[in-house]
Amino acid sequence: MTALEEILSISDDSELEAEFDRRASDLRRELERESLLLLLNEPYDNSNAILMIHAGSGGLDSQDWAGMLLRMYMRYFEREGFKANVIEAMNDEGEGIKNATVLVEGDYAYGFLKAERGVHRLVRISPFDSAHRRHTSFASVLVSPEVSDDVDIEIKPEDLKVDTFRASGAGGQYVNRTDSAIRITHIPTGIVVTCQNERSQHMNRATAMHVLKSRLYDMAVHEREEELASVVGDKKEAAWGSQIRSYVLHPYTLVKDHRTNYEKGNIQSVLDGDINDFIMEYLKQRARSNV
């Protein structure tokens, strides 16, 4: 028995007991995180991450859901001590966001956030439906590692379509308004990258090119993985376009990850950034399957 446990056994101090429980919980969580770090040994797991959110079809409901996801991730980054910089966040009609890109900096940012890649589904009574009907909305999350400048990714100038535009109010609190926003389209792949939060067109272009390079690298890696899976006959998880998690607000409240079957009933806590348990469960299952 530790000294603190011995004190608790002869004390009626509820505050002291609550403090002990809190510290024990924090210690268990830290030990679990440290053990998972030993398993995050894939290329670029220890890198920064680029997280992108895209609203699905469905107009205001889907854009509002994408905005809710952005808020959830920003709160998660704050909880976990990651530094997050919203490179761009755009909408069409003033509700939520149509898409957003966030650069996440910190130890093993990509290793943890790769668990979030896929389609996130929301079921709720639509706040935009005057008949108060239940709606299902979708948003896609894509996560790429931030690659360093010395990684050799060929980008031909003739393969790029570059547009400049003035950022309106899109992005709300997350993005500074500038007159020099950049949109770069990589014609061969169809990848579109937008940056509007830097102070100059030159800086926005440099940031957009950096994000494009990271996404092209990530695409090449996953193409190789899919090719290998088809050769050996192994069915791999679809990294993009698969529904990974459902968030249900009506007729009951539940968040369920369809890959691990892990679930939580406190959906408000999850939407406030408490997603660490979902990430941990996914990473533990992934580690077991790779043994």
PDB file of C-alpha atoms in Angstrom:
ATOM      1  CA  MET A   1       0.000   0.000   0.000  1.00  0.00           C
ATOM      2  CA  THR A   2       1.338   3.439  -0.929  1.00  0.00           C
ATOM      3  CA  ALA A   3       1.612   6.195   1.642  1.00  0.00           C
ATOM      4  CA  LEU A   4      -1.242   8.074  -0.013  1.00  0.00           C
ATOM      5  CA  GLU A   5      -3.459   4.991   0.027  1.00  0.00           C
ATOM      6  CA  GLU A   6      -2.680   4.481   3.723  1.00  0.00           C
ATOM      7  CA  ILE A   7      -3.652   8.069   4.462  1.00  0.00           C
ATOM      8  CA  LEU A   8      -6.902   7.624   2.550  1.00  0.00           C
ATOM      9  CA  SER A   9      -7.737   4.457   4.482  1.00  0.00           C
ATOM     10  CA  ILE A  10      -7.830   6.394   7.769  1.00  0.00           C
ATOM     11  CA  SER A  11      -9.188   9.682   6.398  1.00  0.00           C
ATOM     12  CA  ASP A  12     -12.710  10.843   5.653  1.00  0.00           C
ATOM     13  CA  ASP A  13     -11.501  13.704   3.464  1.00  0.00           C
ATOM     14  CA  SER A  14     -13.615  13.407   0.307  1.00  0.00           C
ATOM     15  CA  GLU A  15     -11.572  16.078  -1.495  1.00  0.00           C
ATOM     16  CA  LEU A  16      -8.363  14.147  -0.858  1.00  0.00           C
ATOM     17  CA  GLU A  17      -9.983  10.955  -2.130  1.00  0.00           C
ATOM     18  CA  ALA A  18     -11.229  12.708  -5.254  1.00  0.00           C
ATOM     19  CA  GLU A  19      -7.736  14.091  -5.872  1.00  0.00           C
ATOM     20  CA  PHE A  20      -6.262  10.603  -5.523  1.00  0.00           C
ATOM     21  CA  ASP A  21      -8.796   9.178  -7.998  1.00  0.00           C
ATOM     22  CA  ARG A  22      -8.061  11.986 -10.474  1.00  0.00           C
ATOM     23  CA  ARG A  23      -4.317  11.492 -10.306  1.00  0.00           C
ATOM     24  CA  ALA A  24      -4.656   7.712 -10.602  1.00  0.00           C
ATOM     25  CA  SER A  25      -6.845   8.135 -13.680  1.00  0.00           C
ATOM     26  CA  ASP A  26      -4.363  10.576 -15.226  1.00  0.00           C
ATOM     27  CA  LEU A  27      -1.500   8.161 -14.539  1.00  0.00           C
ATOM     28  CA  ARG A  28      -3.343   5.225 -16.125  1.00  0.00           C
ATOM     29  CA  ARG A  29      -4.085   7.323 -19.185  1.00  0.00           C
ATOM     30  CA  GLU A  30      -0.471   8.465 -19.479  1.00  0.00           C
ATOM     31  CA  LEU A  31       0.842   4.897 -19.130  1.00  0.00           C
ATOM     32  CA  GLU A  32      -1.561   3.721 -21.835  1.00  0.00           C
ATOM     33  CA  ARG A  33      -0.469   6.545 -24.125  1.00  0.00           C
ATOM     34  CA  GLU A  34       3.204   5.770 -23.557  1.00  0.00           C
ATOM     35  CA  SER A  35       2.660   2.075 -24.310  1.00  0.00           C
ATOM     36  CA  LEU A  36       0.896   3.004 -27.542  1.00  0.00           C
ATOM     37  CA  LEU A  37       3.785   5.235 -28.571  1.00  0.00           C
ATOM     38  CA  LEU A  38       5.936   2.117 -28.692  1.00  0.00           C
ATOM     39  CA  LEU A  39       3.527   0.715 -31.286  1.00  0.00           C
ATOM     40  CA  LEU A  40       3.461   3.865 -33.430  1.00  0.00           C
ATOM     41  CA  ASN A  41       6.423   2.814 -35.533  1.00  0.00           C
ATOM     42  CA  GLU A  42       5.074   3.207 -39.050  1.00  0.00           C
ATOM     43  CA  PRO A  43       6.679   5.771 -41.384  1.00  0.00           C
ATOM     44  CA  TYR A  44       5.774   9.335 -40.412  1.00  0.00           C
ATOM     45  CA  ASP A  45       3.842   8.298 -37.270  1.00  0.00           C
ATOM     46  CA  ASN A  46       5.931  10.805 -35.294  1.00  0.00           C
ATOM     47  CA  SER A  47       5.277  13.596 -37.804  1.00  0.00           C
ATOM     48  CA  ASN A  48       2.980  16.578 -37.757  1.00  0.00           C
ATOM     49  CA  ALA A  49      -0.355  16.008 -39.490  1.00  0.00           C
ATOM     50  CA  ILE A  50      -2.560  17.745 -42.018  1.00  0.00           C
ATOM     51  CA  LEU A  51      -6.229  17.160 -41.245  1.00  0.00           C
ATOM     52  CA  MET A  52      -8.897  17.982 -43.831  1.00  0.00           C
ATOM     53  CA  ILE A  53     -12.674  18.016 -43.348  1.00  0.00           C
ATOM     54  CA  HIS A  54     -15.136  18.009 -46.264  1.00  0.00           C
ATOM     55  CA  ALA A  55     -18.900  18.356 -45.871  1.00  0.00           C
ATOM     56  CA  GLY A  56     -20.896  15.712 -47.713  1.00  0.00           C
ATOM     57  CA  SER A  57     -23.977  16.287 -49.814  1.00  0.00           C
ATOM     58  CA  GLY A  58     -26.921  17.671 -47.894  1.00  0.00           C
ATOM     59  CA  GLY A  59     -26.494  21.433 -47.909  1.00  0.00           C
ATOM     60  CA  LEU A  60     -26.730  23.296 -44.614  1.00  0.00           C
ATOM     61  CA  ASP A  61     -27.004  20.172 -42.462  1.00  0.00           C
ATOM     62  CA  SER A  62     -23.769  18.692 -43.796  1.00  0.00           C
ATOM     63  CA  GLN A  63     -21.933  22.018 -43.623  1.00  0.00           C
ATOM     64  CA  ASP A  64     -23.091  22.491 -40.050  1.00  0.00           C
ATOM     65  CA  TRP A  65     -21.896  18.952 -39.222  1.00  0.00           C
ATOM     66  CA  ALA A  66     -18.488  19.649 -40.791  1.00  0.00           C
ATOM     67  CA  GLY A  67     -18.267  22.776 -38.643  1.00  0.00           C
ATOM     68  CA  MET A  68     -19.123  20.739 -35.551  1.00  0.00           C
ATOM     69  CA  LEU A  69     -16.337  18.285 -36.417  1.00  0.00           C
ATOM     70  CA  LEU A  70     -13.842  21.122 -36.828  1.00  0.00           C
ATOM     71  CA  ARG A  71     -14.810  22.441 -33.396  1.00  0.00           C
ATOM     72  CA  MET A  72     -14.491  18.912 -31.928  1.00  0.00           C
ATOM     73  CA  TYR A  73     -10.996  18.451 -33.316  1.00  0.00           C
ATOM     74  CA  MET A  74      -9.834  21.912 -32.250  1.00  0.00           C
ATOM     75  CA  ARG A  75     -10.909  21.100 -28.682  1.00  0.00           C
ATOM     76  CA  TYR A  76      -9.205  17.706 -28.885  1.00  0.00           C
ATOM     77  CA  PHE A  77      -5.961  19.355 -30.007  1.00  0.00           C
ATOM     78  CA  GLU A  78      -6.186  21.738 -27.051  1.00  0.00           C
ATOM     79  CA  ARG A  79      -6.805  18.838 -24.637  1.00  0.00           C
ATOM     80  CA  GLU A  80      -3.833  16.840 -25.937  1.00  0.00           C
ATOM     81  CA  GLY A  81      -1.396  19.749 -26.201  1.00  0.00           C
ATOM     82  CA  PHE A  82      -1.165  19.844 -29.997  1.00  0.00           C
ATOM     83  CA  LYS A  83      -0.665  23.159 -31.784  1.00  0.00           C
ATOM     84  CA  ALA A  84      -3.302  23.631 -34.490  1.00  0.00           C
ATOM     85  CA  ASN A  85      -3.284  26.169 -37.305  1.00  0.00           C
ATOM     86  CA  VAL A  86      -6.355  26.368 -39.562  1.00  0.00           C
ATOM     87  CA  ILE A  87      -4.931  26.923 -43.038  1.00  0.00           C
ATOM     88  CA  GLU A  88      -8.334  27.397 -44.610  1.00  0.00           C
ATOM     89  CA  ALA A  89     -12.009  27.018 -43.743  1.00  0.00           C
ATOM     90  CA  MET A  90     -14.656  27.829 -46.330  1.00  0.00           C
ATOM     91  CA  ASN A  91     -18.434  27.844 -46.526  1.00  0.00           C
ATOM     92  CA  ASP A  92     -21.061  28.891 -49.049  1.00  0.00           C
ATOM     93  CA  GLU A  93     -24.079  30.010 -47.063  1.00  0.00           C
ATOM     94  CA  GLY A  94     -22.809  31.127 -43.691  1.00  0.00           C
ATOM     95  CA  GLU A  95     -23.688  27.935 -41.788  1.00  0.00           C
ATOM     96  CA  GLY A  96     -20.865  25.649 -40.706  1.00  0.00           C
ATOM     97  CA  ILE A  97     -18.123  24.976 -43.237  1.00  0.00           C
ATOM     98  CA  LYS A  98     -17.867  23.404 -46.654  1.00  0.00           C
ATOM     99  CA  ASN A  99     -14.282  22.294 -46.056  1.00  0.00           C
ATOM    100  CA  ALA A 100     -11.337  23.003 -43.794  1.00  0.00           C
ATOM    101  CA  THR A 101      -7.638  22.201 -43.584  1.00  0.00           C
ATOM    102  CA  VAL A 102      -5.714  22.203 -40.299  1.00  0.00           C
ATOM    103  CA  LEU A 103      -1.968  21.824 -39.749  1.00  0.00           C
ATOM    104  CA  VAL A 104      -1.499  19.945 -36.462  1.00  0.00           C
ATOM    105  CA  GLU A 105       1.926  20.136 -34.852  1.00  0.00           C
ATOM    106  CA  GLY A 106       3.138  17.947 -32.012  1.00  0.00           C
ATOM    107  CA  ASP A 107       4.779  14.631 -31.193  1.00  0.00           C
ATOM    108  CA  TYR A 108       3.057  11.746 -33.023  1.00  0.00           C
ATOM    109  CA  ALA A 109       0.270  13.980 -34.323  1.00  0.00           C
ATOM    110  CA  TYR A 110      -0.086  11.887 -37.483  1.00  0.00           C
ATOM    111  CA  GLY A 111       0.241   8.617 -35.584  1.00  0.00           C
ATOM    112  CA  PHE A 112      -2.795   9.446 -33.479  1.00  0.00           C
ATOM    113  CA  LEU A 113      -4.880  11.317 -36.038  1.00  0.00           C
ATOM    114  CA  LYS A 114      -4.664   8.643 -38.739  1.00  0.00           C
ATOM    115  CA  ALA A 115      -7.337   6.910 -36.636  1.00  0.00           C
ATOM    116  CA  GLU A 116      -9.797   9.619 -37.725  1.00  0.00           C
ATOM    117  CA  ARG A 117      -9.525   9.040 -41.478  1.00  0.00           C
ATOM    118  CA  GLY A 118     -12.883   8.192 -43.059  1.00  0.00           C
ATOM    119  CA  VAL A 119     -16.525   9.269 -43.108  1.00  0.00           C
ATOM    120  CA  HIS A 120     -18.237  10.529 -39.952  1.00  0.00           C
ATOM    121  CA  ARG A 121     -22.055  10.239 -39.788  1.00  0.00           C
ATOM    122  CA  LEU A 122     -24.447  12.401 -37.747  1.00  0.00           C
ATOM    123  CA  VAL A 123     -28.095  11.564 -37.021  1.00  0.00           C
ATOM    124  CA  ARG A 124     -30.226  14.302 -35.432  1.00  0.00           C
ATOM    125  CA  ILE A 125     -33.318  16.447 -35.694  1.00  0.00           C
ATOM    126  CA  SER A 126     -32.280  19.038 -38.256  1.00  0.00           C
ATOM    127  CA  PRO A 127     -32.149  22.606 -36.915  1.00  0.00           C
ATOM    128  CA  PHE A 128     -32.724  23.747 -40.500  1.00  0.00           C
ATOM    129  CA  ASP A 129     -35.927  21.748 -41.090  1.00  0.00           C
ATOM    130  CA  SER A 130     -39.094  23.616 -40.146  1.00  0.00           C
ATOM    131  CA  ALA A 131     -40.904  20.254 -39.893  1.00  0.00           C
ATOM    132  CA  HIS A 132     -38.381  19.068 -37.282  1.00  0.00           C
ATOM    133  CA  ARG A 133     -37.583  15.863 -39.122  1.00  0.00           C
ATOM    134  CA  ARG A 134     -34.618  13.595 -38.479  1.00  0.00           C
ATOM    135  CA  HIS A 135     -31.712  14.026 -40.897  1.00  0.00           C
ATOM    136  CA  THR A 136     -28.530  12.071 -41.542  1.00  0.00           C
ATOM    137  CA  SER A 137     -25.440  14.098 -42.464  1.00  0.00           C
ATOM    138  CA  PHE A 138     -21.979  13.011 -43.546  1.00  0.00           C
ATOM    139  CA  ALA A 139     -18.533  14.602 -43.495  1.00  0.00           C
ATOM    140  CA  SER A 140     -15.251  13.142 -44.701  1.00  0.00           C
ATOM    141  CA  VAL A 141     -11.991  13.423 -42.784  1.00  0.00           C
ATOM    142  CA  LEU A 142      -8.648  12.963 -44.510  1.00  0.00           C
ATOM    143  CA  VAL A 143      -5.358  12.901 -42.616  1.00  0.00           C
ATOM    144  CA  SER A 144      -1.897  13.119 -44.199  1.00  0.00           C
ATOM    145  CA  PRO A 145       1.541  13.324 -42.602  1.00  0.00           C
ATOM    146  CA  GLU A 146       3.383  16.597 -43.055  1.00  0.00           C
ATOM    147  CA  VAL A 147       6.399  15.664 -45.157  1.00  0.00           C
ATOM    148  CA  SER A 148       9.704  17.525 -44.969  1.00  0.00           C
ATOM    149  CA  ASP A 149      11.104  19.518 -47.862  1.00  0.00           C
ATOM    150  CA  ASP A 150      13.773  16.914 -48.566  1.00  0.00           C
ATOM    151  CA  VAL A 151      11.196  14.254 -49.526  1.00  0.00           C
ATOM    152  CA  ASP A 152      11.368  13.824 -53.299  1.00  0.00           C
ATOM    153  CA  ILE A 153       7.888  14.410 -54.740  1.00  0.00           C
ATOM    154  CA  GLU A 154       7.884  15.638 -58.336  1.00  0.00           C
ATOM    155  CA  ILE A 155       5.340  18.363 -59.048  1.00  0.00           C
ATOM    156  CA  LYS A 156       5.431  19.682 -62.609  1.00  0.00           C
ATOM    157  CA  PRO A 157       4.436  23.335 -63.065  1.00  0.00           C
ATOM    158  CA  GLU A 158       2.328  22.427 -66.092  1.00  0.00           C
ATOM    159  CA  ASP A 159       0.265  20.077 -63.884  1.00  0.00           C
ATOM    160  CA  LEU A 160      -0.889  22.951 -61.677  1.00  0.00           C
ATOM    161  CA  LYS A 161      -3.812  25.326 -62.033  1.00  0.00           C
ATOM    162  CA  VAL A 162      -3.353  28.284 -59.692  1.00  0.00           C
ATOM    163  CA  ASP A 163      -6.187  30.682 -58.822  1.00  0.00           C
ATOM    164  CA  THR A 164      -6.046  33.717 -56.579  1.00  0.00           C
ATOM    165  CA  PHE A 165      -9.085  35.153 -54.854  1.00  0.00           C
ATOM    166  CA  ARG A 166     -10.128  37.321 -51.968  1.00  0.00           C
ATOM    167  CA  ALA A 167     -11.165  35.442 -48.871  1.00  0.00           C
ATOM    168  CA  SER A 168     -14.561  36.578 -47.659  1.00  0.00           C
ATOM    169  CA  GLY A 169     -15.703  35.860 -44.127  1.00  0.00           C
ATOM    170  CA  ALA A 170     -15.410  32.105 -44.615  1.00  0.00           C
ATOM    171  CA  GLY A 171     -13.888  30.301 -41.703  1.00  0.00           C
ATOM    172  CA  GLY A 172     -15.171  32.614 -39.003  1.00  0.00           C
ATOM    173  CA  GLN A 173     -12.966  32.716 -35.933  1.00  0.00           C
ATOM    174  CA  TYR A 174     -10.394  30.335 -37.374  1.00  0.00           C
ATOM    175  CA  VAL A 175      -9.101  32.203 -40.440  1.00  0.00           C
ATOM    176  CA  ASN A 176      -7.719  35.677 -40.943  1.00  0.00           C
ATOM    177  CA  ARG A 177      -9.285  37.583 -43.823  1.00  0.00           C
ATOM    178  CA  THR A 178      -6.814  38.377 -46.589  1.00  0.00           C
ATOM    179  CA  ASP A 179      -6.822  39.661 -50.170  1.00  0.00           C
ATOM    180  CA  SER A 180      -4.360  37.067 -51.408  1.00  0.00           C
ATOM    181  CA  ALA A 181      -5.898  33.625 -51.005  1.00  0.00           C
ATOM    182  CA  ILE A 182      -4.515  30.835 -53.208  1.00  0.00           C
ATOM    183  CA  ARG A 183      -6.218  27.790 -54.673  1.00  0.00           C
ATOM    184  CA  ILE A 184      -3.973  25.187 -56.344  1.00  0.00           C
ATOM    185  CA  THR A 185      -5.425  22.312 -58.363  1.00  0.00           C
ATOM    186  CA  HIS A 186      -3.184  19.367 -59.191  1.00  0.00           C
ATOM    187  CA  ILE A 187      -4.683  18.424 -62.560  1.00  0.00           C
ATOM    188  CA  PRO A 188      -3.498  14.764 -62.812  1.00  0.00           C
ATOM    189  CA  THR A 189      -4.973  13.773 -59.433  1.00  0.00           C
ATOM    190  CA  GLY A 190      -7.713  16.363 -58.991  1.00  0.00           C
ATOM    191  CA  ILE A 191      -6.375  17.343 -55.562  1.00  0.00           C
ATOM    192  CA  VAL A 192      -7.353  20.904 -54.639  1.00  0.00           C
ATOM    193  CA  VAL A 193      -5.538  22.820 -51.901  1.00  0.00           C
ATOM    194  CA  THR A 194      -6.553  26.263 -50.670  1.00  0.00           C
ATOM    195  CA  CYS A 195      -4.726  28.592 -48.296  1.00  0.00           C
ATOM    196  CA  GLN A 196      -6.018  31.954 -47.120  1.00  0.00           C
ATOM    197  CA  ASN A 197      -4.676  32.596 -43.641  1.00  0.00           C
ATOM    198  CA  GLU A 198      -1.207  33.938 -44.409  1.00  0.00           C
ATOM    199  CA  ARG A 199      -0.450  37.622 -44.823  1.00  0.00           C
ATOM    200  CA  SER A 200       0.795  37.525 -48.406  1.00  0.00           C
ATOM    201  CA  GLN A 201       0.043  35.700 -51.624  1.00  0.00           C
ATOM    202  CA  HIS A 202       3.608  34.352 -51.647  1.00  0.00           C
ATOM    203  CA  MET A 203       3.209  32.848 -48.156  1.00  0.00           C
ATOM    204  CA  ASN A 204      -0.186  31.387 -49.017  1.00  0.00           C
ATOM    205  CA  ARG A 205       1.239  29.780 -52.148  1.00  0.00           C
ATOM    206  CA  ALA A 206       4.186  28.301 -50.230  1.00  0.00           C
ATOM    207  CA  THR A 207       1.856  26.830 -47.598  1.00  0.00           C
ATOM    208  CA  ALA A 208      -0.520  25.452 -50.242  1.00  0.00           C
ATOM    209  CA  MET A 209       2.372  23.801 -52.110  1.00  0.00           C
ATOM    210  CA  HIS A 210       3.602  22.239 -48.868  1.00  0.00           C
ATOM    211  CA  VAL A 211       0.155  20.775 -48.186  1.00  0.00           C
ATOM    212  CA  LEU A 212      -0.111  19.545 -51.791  1.00  0.00           C
ATOM    213  CA  LYS A 213       3.238  17.790 -51.502  1.00  0.00           C
ATOM    214  CA  SER A 214       2.149  16.048 -48.315  1.00  0.00           C
ATOM    215  CA  ARG A 215      -1.126  14.912 -49.868  1.00  0.00           C
ATOM    216  CA  LEU A 216       0.613  13.574 -52.984  1.00  0.00           C
ATOM    217  CA  TYR A 217       3.020  11.624 -50.797  1.00  0.00           C
ATOM    218  CA  ASP A 218       0.160  10.202 -48.758  1.00  0.00           C
ATOM    219  CA  MET A 219      -1.731   9.240 -51.924  1.00  0.00           C
ATOM    220  CA  ALA A 220       1.319   7.420 -53.296  1.00  0.00           C
ATOM    221  CA  VAL A 221       1.765   5.486 -50.046  1.00  0.00           C
ATOM    222  CA  HIS A 222      -1.859   4.334 -49.982  1.00  0.00           C
ATOM    223  CA  GLU A 223      -1.812   3.369 -53.642  1.00  0.00           C
ATOM    224  CA  ARG A 224       1.148   1.096 -52.903  1.00  0.00           C
ATOM    225  CA  GLU A 225      -0.660  -0.397 -49.895  1.00  0.00           C
ATOM    226  CA  GLU A 226      -3.776  -1.108 -51.961  1.00  0.00           C
ATOM    227  CA  GLU A 227      -1.713  -2.665 -54.745  1.00  0.00           C
ATOM    228  CA  LEU A 228       0.046  -4.936 -52.250  1.00  0.00           C
ATOM    229  CA  ALA A 229      -3.278  -5.884 -50.652  1.00  0.00           C
ATOM    230  CA  SER A 230      -4.703  -6.888 -54.035  1.00  0.00           C
ATOM    231  CA  VAL A 231      -1.649  -9.046 -54.769  1.00  0.00           C
ATOM    232  CA  VAL A 232      -1.673 -10.938 -51.469  1.00  0.00           C
ATOM    233  CA  GLY A 233      -5.458 -11.063 -51.273  1.00  0.00           C
ATOM    234  CA  ASP A 234      -5.624  -9.230 -47.973  1.00  0.00           C
ATOM    235  CA  LYS A 235      -8.635  -7.007 -47.427  1.00  0.00           C
ATOM    236  CA  LYS A 236      -7.456  -3.737 -45.940  1.00  0.00           C
ATOM    237  CA  GLU A 237      -9.581  -1.059 -44.338  1.00  0.00           C
ATOM    238  CA  ALA A 238     -10.645   1.574 -46.846  1.00  0.00           C
ATOM    239  CA  ALA A 239      -8.917   4.743 -45.663  1.00  0.00           C
ATOM    240  CA  TRP A 240     -11.169   7.154 -47.561  1.00  0.00           C
ATOM    241  CA  GLY A 241     -14.877   6.948 -48.219  1.00  0.00           C
ATOM    242  CA  SER A 242     -15.705   4.431 -45.480  1.00  0.00           C
ATOM    243  CA  GLN A 243     -18.084   5.190 -42.634  1.00  0.00           C
ATOM    244  CA  ILE A 244     -15.996   4.820 -39.505  1.00  0.00           C
ATOM    245  CA  ARG A 245     -18.113   6.423 -36.791  1.00  0.00           C
ATOM    246  CA  SER A 246     -21.721   7.402 -36.110  1.00  0.00           C
ATOM    247  CA  TYR A 247     -22.847  10.205 -33.815  1.00  0.00           C
ATOM    248  CA  VAL A 248     -26.532   9.797 -32.914  1.00  0.00           C
ATOM    249  CA  LEU A 249     -28.439  12.621 -31.218  1.00  0.00           C
ATOM    250  CA  HIS A 250     -31.948  11.285 -31.925  1.00  0.00           C
ATOM    251  CA  PRO A 251     -33.893   9.163 -31.013  1.00  0.00           C
ATOM    252  CA  TYR A 252     -31.159   8.262 -28.471  1.00  0.00           C
ATOM    253  CA  THR A 253     -27.650   9.564 -27.795  1.00  0.00           C
ATOM    254  CA  LEU A 254     -24.676   7.420 -28.742  1.00  0.00           C
ATOM    255  CA  VAL A 255     -21.321   7.664 -30.478  1.00  0.00           C
ATOM    256  CA  LYS A 256     -20.139   4.359 -31.965  1.00  0.00           C
ATOM    257  CA  ASP A 257     -16.967   3.497 -33.858  1.00  0.00           C
ATOM    258  CA  HIS A 258     -17.859   0.846 -36.427  1.00  0.00           C
ATOM    259  CA  ARG A 259     -14.300  -0.491 -36.709  1.00  0.00           C
ATOM    260  CA  THR A 260     -13.829  -1.313 -33.018  1.00  0.00           C
ATOM    261  CA  ASN A 261     -17.455  -1.295 -31.758  1.00  0.00           C
ATOM    262  CA  TYR A 262     -16.300   1.074 -29.003  1.00  0.00           C
ATOM    263  CA  GLU A 263     -19.113   3.426 -27.985  1.00  0.00           C
ATOM    264  CA  LYS A 264     -19.989   6.256 -25.615  1.00  0.00           C
ATOM    265  CA  GLY A 265     -23.348   7.592 -24.536  1.00  0.00           C
ATOM    266  CA  ASN A 266     -22.127  11.060 -23.538  1.00  0.00           C
ATOM    267  CA  ILE A 267     -22.163  12.556 -27.027  1.00  0.00           C
ATOM    268  CA  GLN A 268     -21.742  16.148 -25.793  1.00  0.00           C
ATOM    269  CA  SER A 269     -18.445  15.218 -24.160  1.00  0.00           C
ATOM    270  CA  VAL A 270     -17.288  13.677 -27.436  1.00  0.00           C
ATOM    271  CA  LEU A 271     -18.301  16.743 -29.447  1.00  0.00           C
ATOM    272  CA  ASP A 272     -16.346  18.810 -26.918  1.00  0.00           C
ATOM    273  CA  GLY A 273     -13.181  16.956 -27.930  1.00  0.00           C
ATOM    274  CA  ASP A 274     -13.222  13.849 -25.723  1.00  0.00           C
ATOM    275  CA  ILE A 275     -12.271  11.438 -28.546  1.00  0.00           C
ATOM    276  CA  ASN A 276      -9.044  10.053 -27.107  1.00  0.00           C
ATOM    277  CA  ASP A 277     -10.630   6.716 -26.121  1.00  0.00           C
ATOM    278  CA  PHE A 278     -11.883   6.152 -29.676  1.00  0.00           C
ATOM    279  CA  ILE A 279      -8.404   6.818 -31.043  1.00  0.00           C
ATOM    280  CA  MET A 280      -6.743   4.559 -28.477  1.00  0.00           C
ATOM    281  CA  GLU A 281      -9.133   1.665 -29.179  1.00  0.00           C
ATOM    282  CA  TYR A 282      -8.502   1.937 -32.911  1.00  0.00           C
ATOM    283  CA  LEU A 283      -4.715   2.050 -32.511  1.00  0.00           C
ATOM    284  CA  LYS A 284      -4.717  -0.945 -30.143  1.00  0.00           C
ATOM    285  CA  GLN A 285      -6.809  -2.976 -32.584  1.00  0.00           C
ATOM    286  CA  ARG A 286      -4.593  -1.919 -35.487  1.00  0.00           C
ATOM    287  CA  ALA A 287      -1.492  -2.952 -33.535  1.00  0.00           C
ATOM    288  CA  ARG A 288      -2.984  -6.362 -32.729  1.00  0.00           C
ATOM    289  CA  SER A 289      -3.890  -6.984 -36.386  1.00  0.00           C
ATOM    290  CA  ASN A 290      -0.324  -6.137 -37.480  1.00  0.00           C
ATOM    291  CA  VAL A 291       1.300  -8.614 -35.092  1.00  0.00           C
TER     292      VAL A 291
END
